[in-house]
Short mmCIF file of C-alpha atoms in Angstrom, two decimals:
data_model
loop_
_atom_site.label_atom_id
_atom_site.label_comp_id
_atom_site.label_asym_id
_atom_site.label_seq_id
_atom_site.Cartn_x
_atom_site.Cartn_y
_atom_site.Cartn_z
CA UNK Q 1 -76.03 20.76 20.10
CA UNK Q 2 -75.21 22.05 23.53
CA UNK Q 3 -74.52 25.84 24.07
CA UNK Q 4 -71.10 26.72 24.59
CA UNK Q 5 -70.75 29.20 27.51
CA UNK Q 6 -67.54 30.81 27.96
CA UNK Q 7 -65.96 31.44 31.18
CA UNK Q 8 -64.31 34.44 31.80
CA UNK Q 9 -61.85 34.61 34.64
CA UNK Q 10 -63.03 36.64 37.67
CA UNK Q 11 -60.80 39.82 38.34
CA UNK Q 12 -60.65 40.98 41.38
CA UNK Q 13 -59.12 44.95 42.00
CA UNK Q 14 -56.28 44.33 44.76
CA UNK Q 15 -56.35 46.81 47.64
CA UNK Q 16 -54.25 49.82 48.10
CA UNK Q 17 -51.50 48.88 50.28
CA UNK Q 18 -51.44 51.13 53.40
CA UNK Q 19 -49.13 54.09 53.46
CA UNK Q 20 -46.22 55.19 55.55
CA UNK Q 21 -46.89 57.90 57.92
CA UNK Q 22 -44.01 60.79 58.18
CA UNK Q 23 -43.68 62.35 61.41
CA UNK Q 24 -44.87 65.94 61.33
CA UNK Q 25 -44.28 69.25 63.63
CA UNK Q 26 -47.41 70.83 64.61
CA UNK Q 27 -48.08 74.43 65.81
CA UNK Q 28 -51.41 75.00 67.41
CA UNK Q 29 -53.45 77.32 70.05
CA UNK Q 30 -55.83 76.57 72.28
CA UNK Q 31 -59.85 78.17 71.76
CA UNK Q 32 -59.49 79.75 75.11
CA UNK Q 33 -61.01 82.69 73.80
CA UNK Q 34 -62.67 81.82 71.26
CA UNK Q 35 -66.04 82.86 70.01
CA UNK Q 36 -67.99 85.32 67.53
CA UNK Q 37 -68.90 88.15 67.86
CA UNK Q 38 -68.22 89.24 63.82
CA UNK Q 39 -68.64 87.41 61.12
CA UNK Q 40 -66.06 87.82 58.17
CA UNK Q 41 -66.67 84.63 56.23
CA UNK Q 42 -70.15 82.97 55.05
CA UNK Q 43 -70.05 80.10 58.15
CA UNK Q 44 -69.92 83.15 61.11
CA UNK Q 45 -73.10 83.74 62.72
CA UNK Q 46 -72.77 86.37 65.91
CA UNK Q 47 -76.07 85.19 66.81
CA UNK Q 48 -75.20 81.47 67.72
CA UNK Q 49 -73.56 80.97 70.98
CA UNK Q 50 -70.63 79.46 71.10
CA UNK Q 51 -70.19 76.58 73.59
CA UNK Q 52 -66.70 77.14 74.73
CA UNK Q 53 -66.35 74.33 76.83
CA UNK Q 54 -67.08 72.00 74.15
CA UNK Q 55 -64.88 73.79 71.75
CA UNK Q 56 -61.87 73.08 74.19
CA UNK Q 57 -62.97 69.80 74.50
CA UNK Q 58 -62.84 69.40 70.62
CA UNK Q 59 -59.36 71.14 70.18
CA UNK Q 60 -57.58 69.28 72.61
CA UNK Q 61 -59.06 66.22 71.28
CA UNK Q 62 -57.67 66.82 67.83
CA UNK Q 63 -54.22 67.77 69.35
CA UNK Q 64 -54.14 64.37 71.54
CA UNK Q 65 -54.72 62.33 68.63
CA UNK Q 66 -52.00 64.17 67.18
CA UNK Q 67 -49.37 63.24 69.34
CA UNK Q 68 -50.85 59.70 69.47
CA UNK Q 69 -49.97 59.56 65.79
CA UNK Q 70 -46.09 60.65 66.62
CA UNK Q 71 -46.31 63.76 65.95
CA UNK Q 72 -45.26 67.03 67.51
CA UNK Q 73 -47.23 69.65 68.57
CA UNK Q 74 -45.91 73.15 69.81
CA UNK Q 75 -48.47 75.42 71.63
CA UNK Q 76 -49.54 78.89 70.92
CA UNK Q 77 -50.35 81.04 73.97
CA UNK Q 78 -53.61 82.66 73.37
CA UNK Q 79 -54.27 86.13 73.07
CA UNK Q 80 -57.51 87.35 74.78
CA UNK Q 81 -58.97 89.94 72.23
CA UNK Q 82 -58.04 87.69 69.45
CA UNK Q 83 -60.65 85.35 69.04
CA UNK Q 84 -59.66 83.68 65.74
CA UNK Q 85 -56.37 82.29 66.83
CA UNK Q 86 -57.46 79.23 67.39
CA UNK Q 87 -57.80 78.92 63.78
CA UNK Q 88 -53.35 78.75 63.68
CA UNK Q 89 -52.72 77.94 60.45
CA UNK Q 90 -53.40 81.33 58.96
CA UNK Q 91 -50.87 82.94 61.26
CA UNK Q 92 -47.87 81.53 58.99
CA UNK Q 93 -46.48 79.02 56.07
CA UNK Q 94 -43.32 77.50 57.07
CA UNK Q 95 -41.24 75.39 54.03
CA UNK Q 96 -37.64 74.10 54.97
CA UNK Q 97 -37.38 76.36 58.22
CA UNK Q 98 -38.42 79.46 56.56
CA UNK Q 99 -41.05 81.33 57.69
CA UNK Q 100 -43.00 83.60 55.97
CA UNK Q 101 -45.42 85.54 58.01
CA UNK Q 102 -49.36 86.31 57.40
CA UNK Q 103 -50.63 89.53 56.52
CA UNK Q 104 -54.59 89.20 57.44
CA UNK Q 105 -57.24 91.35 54.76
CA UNK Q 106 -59.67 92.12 58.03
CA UNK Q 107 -58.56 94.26 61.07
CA UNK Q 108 -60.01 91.88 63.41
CA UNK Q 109 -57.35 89.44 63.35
CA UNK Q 110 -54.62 91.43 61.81
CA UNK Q 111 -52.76 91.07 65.26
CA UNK Q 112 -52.40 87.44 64.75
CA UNK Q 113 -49.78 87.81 62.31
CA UNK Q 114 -47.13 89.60 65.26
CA UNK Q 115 -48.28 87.03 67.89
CA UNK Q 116 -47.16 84.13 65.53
CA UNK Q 117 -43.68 85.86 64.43
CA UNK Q 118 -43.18 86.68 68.38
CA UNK Q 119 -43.34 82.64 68.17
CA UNK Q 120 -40.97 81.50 65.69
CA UNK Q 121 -38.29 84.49 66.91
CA UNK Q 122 -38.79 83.21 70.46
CA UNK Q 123 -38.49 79.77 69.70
CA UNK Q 124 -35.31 79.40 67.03
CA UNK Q 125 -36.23 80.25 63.64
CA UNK Q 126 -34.17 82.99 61.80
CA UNK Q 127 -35.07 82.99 58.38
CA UNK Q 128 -38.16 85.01 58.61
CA UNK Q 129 -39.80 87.57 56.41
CA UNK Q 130 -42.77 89.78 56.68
CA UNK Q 131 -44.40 90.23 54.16
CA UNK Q 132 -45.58 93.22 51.86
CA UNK Q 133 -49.05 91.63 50.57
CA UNK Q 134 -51.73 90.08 52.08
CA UNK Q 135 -51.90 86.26 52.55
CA UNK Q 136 -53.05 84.46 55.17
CA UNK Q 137 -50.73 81.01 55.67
CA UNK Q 138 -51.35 77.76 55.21
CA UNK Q 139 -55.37 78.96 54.37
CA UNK Q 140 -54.09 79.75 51.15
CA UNK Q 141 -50.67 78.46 50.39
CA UNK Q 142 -50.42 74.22 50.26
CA UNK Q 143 -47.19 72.96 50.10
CA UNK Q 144 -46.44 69.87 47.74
CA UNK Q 145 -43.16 68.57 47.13
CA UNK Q 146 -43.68 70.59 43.53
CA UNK Q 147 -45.06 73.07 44.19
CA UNK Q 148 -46.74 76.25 46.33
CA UNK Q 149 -50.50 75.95 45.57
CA UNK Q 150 -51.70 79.74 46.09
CA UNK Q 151 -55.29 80.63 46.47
CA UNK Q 152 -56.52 83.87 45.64
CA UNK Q 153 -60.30 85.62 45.02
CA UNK Q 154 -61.79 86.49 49.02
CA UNK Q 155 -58.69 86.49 51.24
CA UNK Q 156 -55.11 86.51 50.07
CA UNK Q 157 -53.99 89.18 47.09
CA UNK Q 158 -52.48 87.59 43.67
CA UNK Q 159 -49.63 89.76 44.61
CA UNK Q 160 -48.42 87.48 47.96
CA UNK Q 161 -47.63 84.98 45.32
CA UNK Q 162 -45.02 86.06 43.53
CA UNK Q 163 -43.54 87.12 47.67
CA UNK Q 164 -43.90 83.92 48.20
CA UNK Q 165 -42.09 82.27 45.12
CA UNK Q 166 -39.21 84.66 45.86
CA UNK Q 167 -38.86 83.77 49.59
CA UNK Q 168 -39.56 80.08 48.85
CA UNK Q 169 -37.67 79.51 45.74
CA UNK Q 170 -40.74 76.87 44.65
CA UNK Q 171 -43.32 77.72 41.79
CA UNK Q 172 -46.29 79.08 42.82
CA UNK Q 173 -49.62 78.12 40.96
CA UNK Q 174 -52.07 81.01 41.45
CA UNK Q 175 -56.10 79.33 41.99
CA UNK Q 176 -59.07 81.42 41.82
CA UNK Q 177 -61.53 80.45 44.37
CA UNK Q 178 -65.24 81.76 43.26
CA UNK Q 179 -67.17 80.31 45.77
CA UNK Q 180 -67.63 82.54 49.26
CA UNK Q 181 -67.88 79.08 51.32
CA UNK Q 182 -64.73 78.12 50.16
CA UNK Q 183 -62.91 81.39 51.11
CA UNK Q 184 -59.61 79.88 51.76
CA UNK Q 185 -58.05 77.01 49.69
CA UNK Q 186 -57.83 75.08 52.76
CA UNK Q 187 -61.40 74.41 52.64
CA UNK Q 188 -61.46 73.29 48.87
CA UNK Q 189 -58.22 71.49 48.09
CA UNK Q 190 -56.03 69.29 50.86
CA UNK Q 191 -52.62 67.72 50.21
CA UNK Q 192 -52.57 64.00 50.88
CA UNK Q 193 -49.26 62.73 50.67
CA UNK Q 194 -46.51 65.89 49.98
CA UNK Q 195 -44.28 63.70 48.50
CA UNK Q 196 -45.98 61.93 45.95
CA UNK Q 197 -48.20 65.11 45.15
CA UNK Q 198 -51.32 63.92 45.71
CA UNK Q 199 -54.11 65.67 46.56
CA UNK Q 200 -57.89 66.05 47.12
CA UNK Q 201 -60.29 68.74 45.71
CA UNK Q 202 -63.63 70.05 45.30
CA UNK Q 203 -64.19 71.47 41.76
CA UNK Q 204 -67.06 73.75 42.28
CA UNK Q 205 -64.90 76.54 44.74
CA UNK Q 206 -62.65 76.83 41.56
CA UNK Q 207 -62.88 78.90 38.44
CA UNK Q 208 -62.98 77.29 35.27
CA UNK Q 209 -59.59 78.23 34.34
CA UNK Q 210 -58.18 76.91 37.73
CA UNK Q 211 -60.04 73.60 37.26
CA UNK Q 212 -58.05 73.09 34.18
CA UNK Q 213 -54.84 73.70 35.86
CA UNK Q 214 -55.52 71.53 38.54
CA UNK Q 215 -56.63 68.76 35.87
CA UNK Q 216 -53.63 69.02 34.13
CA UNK Q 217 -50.93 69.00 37.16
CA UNK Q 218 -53.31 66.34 39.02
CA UNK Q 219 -54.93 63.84 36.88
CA UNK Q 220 -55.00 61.24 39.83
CA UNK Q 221 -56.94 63.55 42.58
CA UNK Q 222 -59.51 62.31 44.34
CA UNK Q 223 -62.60 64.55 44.12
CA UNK Q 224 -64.82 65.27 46.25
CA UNK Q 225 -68.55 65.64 46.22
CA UNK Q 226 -70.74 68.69 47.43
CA UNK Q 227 -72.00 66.91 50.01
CA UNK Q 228 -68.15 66.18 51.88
CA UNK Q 229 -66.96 69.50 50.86
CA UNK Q 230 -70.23 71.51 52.67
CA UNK Q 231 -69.09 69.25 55.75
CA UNK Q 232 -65.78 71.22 55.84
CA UNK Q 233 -64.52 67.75 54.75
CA UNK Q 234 -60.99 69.21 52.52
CA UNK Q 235 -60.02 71.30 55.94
CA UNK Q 236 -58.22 67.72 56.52
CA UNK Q 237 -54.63 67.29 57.83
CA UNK Q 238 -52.94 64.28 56.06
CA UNK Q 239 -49.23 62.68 57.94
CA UNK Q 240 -48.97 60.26 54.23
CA UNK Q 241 -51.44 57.71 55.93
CA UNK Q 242 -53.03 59.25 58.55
CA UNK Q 243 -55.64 61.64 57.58
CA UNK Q 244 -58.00 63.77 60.14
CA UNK Q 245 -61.07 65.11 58.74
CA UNK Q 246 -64.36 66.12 59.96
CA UNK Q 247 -66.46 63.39 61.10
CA UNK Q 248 -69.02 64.75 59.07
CA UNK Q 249 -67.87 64.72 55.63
CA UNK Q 250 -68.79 60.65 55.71
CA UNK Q 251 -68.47 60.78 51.67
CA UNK Q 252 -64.43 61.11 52.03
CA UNK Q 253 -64.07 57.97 53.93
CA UNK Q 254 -63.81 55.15 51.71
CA UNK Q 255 -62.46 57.08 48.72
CA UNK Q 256 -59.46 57.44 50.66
CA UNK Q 257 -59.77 54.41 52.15
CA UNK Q 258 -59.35 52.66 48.87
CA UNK Q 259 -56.02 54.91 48.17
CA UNK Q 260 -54.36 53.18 50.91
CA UNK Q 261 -54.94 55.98 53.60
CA UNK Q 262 -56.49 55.99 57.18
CA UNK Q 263 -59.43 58.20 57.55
CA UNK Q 264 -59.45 59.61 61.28
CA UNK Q 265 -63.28 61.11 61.57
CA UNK Q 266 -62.83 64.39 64.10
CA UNK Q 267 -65.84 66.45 65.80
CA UNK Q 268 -64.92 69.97 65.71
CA UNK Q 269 -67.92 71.21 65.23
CA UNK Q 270 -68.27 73.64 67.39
CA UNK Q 271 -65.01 75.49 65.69
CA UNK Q 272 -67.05 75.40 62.57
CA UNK Q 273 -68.66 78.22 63.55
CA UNK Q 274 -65.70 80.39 63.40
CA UNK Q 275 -65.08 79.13 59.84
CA UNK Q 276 -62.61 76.33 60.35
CA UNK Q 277 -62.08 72.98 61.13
CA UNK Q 278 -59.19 70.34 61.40
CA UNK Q 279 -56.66 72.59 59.16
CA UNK Q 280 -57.47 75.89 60.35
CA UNK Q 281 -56.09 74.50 63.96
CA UNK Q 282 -53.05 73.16 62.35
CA UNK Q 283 -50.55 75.05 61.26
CA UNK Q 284 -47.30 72.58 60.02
CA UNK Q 285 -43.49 73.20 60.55
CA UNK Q 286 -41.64 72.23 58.01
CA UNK Q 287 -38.26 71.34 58.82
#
């Protein structure tokens, strides 16, 4: 008797479909003095030279493709004997046209915090407070349509984020970061798409506790590996579709790729020595 082989229908996964881009308001500054000459997190090294033309290069790179994408970006005028300013999106966080200002933990770029509320004064915005605790912006608060996501453990004190809920009016989840190369949460965690809450994490900068939490409120994250997030690869700036990344972090790409976004590889290298990358340059206005 012949075999009977069954045939089982083939199943094919259909694509993500691709997302809709939002456009975004963008406040950046220019590296035109940047360079190192301290080091205050684990990627500083005084001892490499900092090629400042090819930092500018990289910067204005990342802001071009910006406004190629539709989107704003406002310009910060550089202070000379603040190096770090470049790195803009510590100098504020900005929900619904409030401001709340930075308060930096190390003296050498405590200055940062008046330049960027000189800014927003000179330039319209009127609900602004100062604040009483350290934080430093948008490298430790992330905005999602939820939620404040609030890093704490190297940089900003657990204390900023009950300042913050106040000012805000949003819930603040508190994250403990344990790993020194993840020293803000804008190296470990990324939001994707700020209105449907998705996000993108690495596990390993979290305590155990805060990897339950994010678990729980984010089943559907898309991890990343210790390979992409070494490569400075959750510093990312996402517009719902459109998201900029470091070139390096190559094992992002088709994870979000197969989430329906656009993966924009960016060399900014040469900012990574100060610590930063994509994010750090970006700081976002929420209207």
């Amino acid at each position: 008797m012949a075999s009977r082989t069954t045939v089982r229908p083939v199943v094919r996964e259909e694509p993500a479909l691709p997302r809709d881009a939002r456009p975004r308001r963008y406040l950046m500054c220019p590296p035109t003095h940047f360079e190192v000459t301290y080091s205050i997190n684990p990627w500083m090294d005084p001892g490499k030279p900092v090629d400042l033309s090819l930092a500018m290069t990289q910067w204005e790179v990342l802001r071009d493709r910006y406004r190629a994408l539709g989107h704003t970006v406002d310009v910060l005028e550089p202070r000379e004997d603040l190096p770090d300013m470049v790195f803009a999106a510590n100098g504020a966080t900005v929900v619904d046209g409030r401001v709340l200002g930075a308060r930096f933990a190390f003296t050498e770029r405590a200055a940062e915090a008046d330049a960027h509320l000189e800014w927003f004064r000179a330039h319209g915005f009127t609900e602004i407070h100062e604040p009483a605790h350290i934080n430093e912006g948008e490298g430790d608060f992330a905005v999602t349509s939820t939620y404040l996501l609030a890093g704490r453990g190297f940089r900003s004190s657990p204390l900023s984020h009950d300042e913050a809920q106040e000012f805000f009016g949003r819930p603040v989840i508190g994250l403990d970061l344990v790993d020194p190369r993840y020293y803000h949460l804008d190296t470990a965690l990324s939001v994707l798409d700020d209105e449907t809450d998705e996000i993108m994490y690495y596990p390993g900068a979290f305590s155990p506790g805060s990897r339950a939490v994010l678990a729980r409120l984010f089943p559907d994250a898309l991890i990343a590996r210790e390979g992409a997030a070494a490569a400075f690869g959750l510093n990312a700036v996402s517009d719902g579709r459109h998201v900029l990344l470091p070139q390096a972090a190559l094992g992002l790409f088709e994870p979000l790729r197969a989430r329906g976004f656009e993966p924009i590889g960016m060399d900014t290298g040469e900012l990574l020595k100060g610590g930063g990358s994509v994010k750090c340059c970006t700081q976002e206005l929420r209207a």
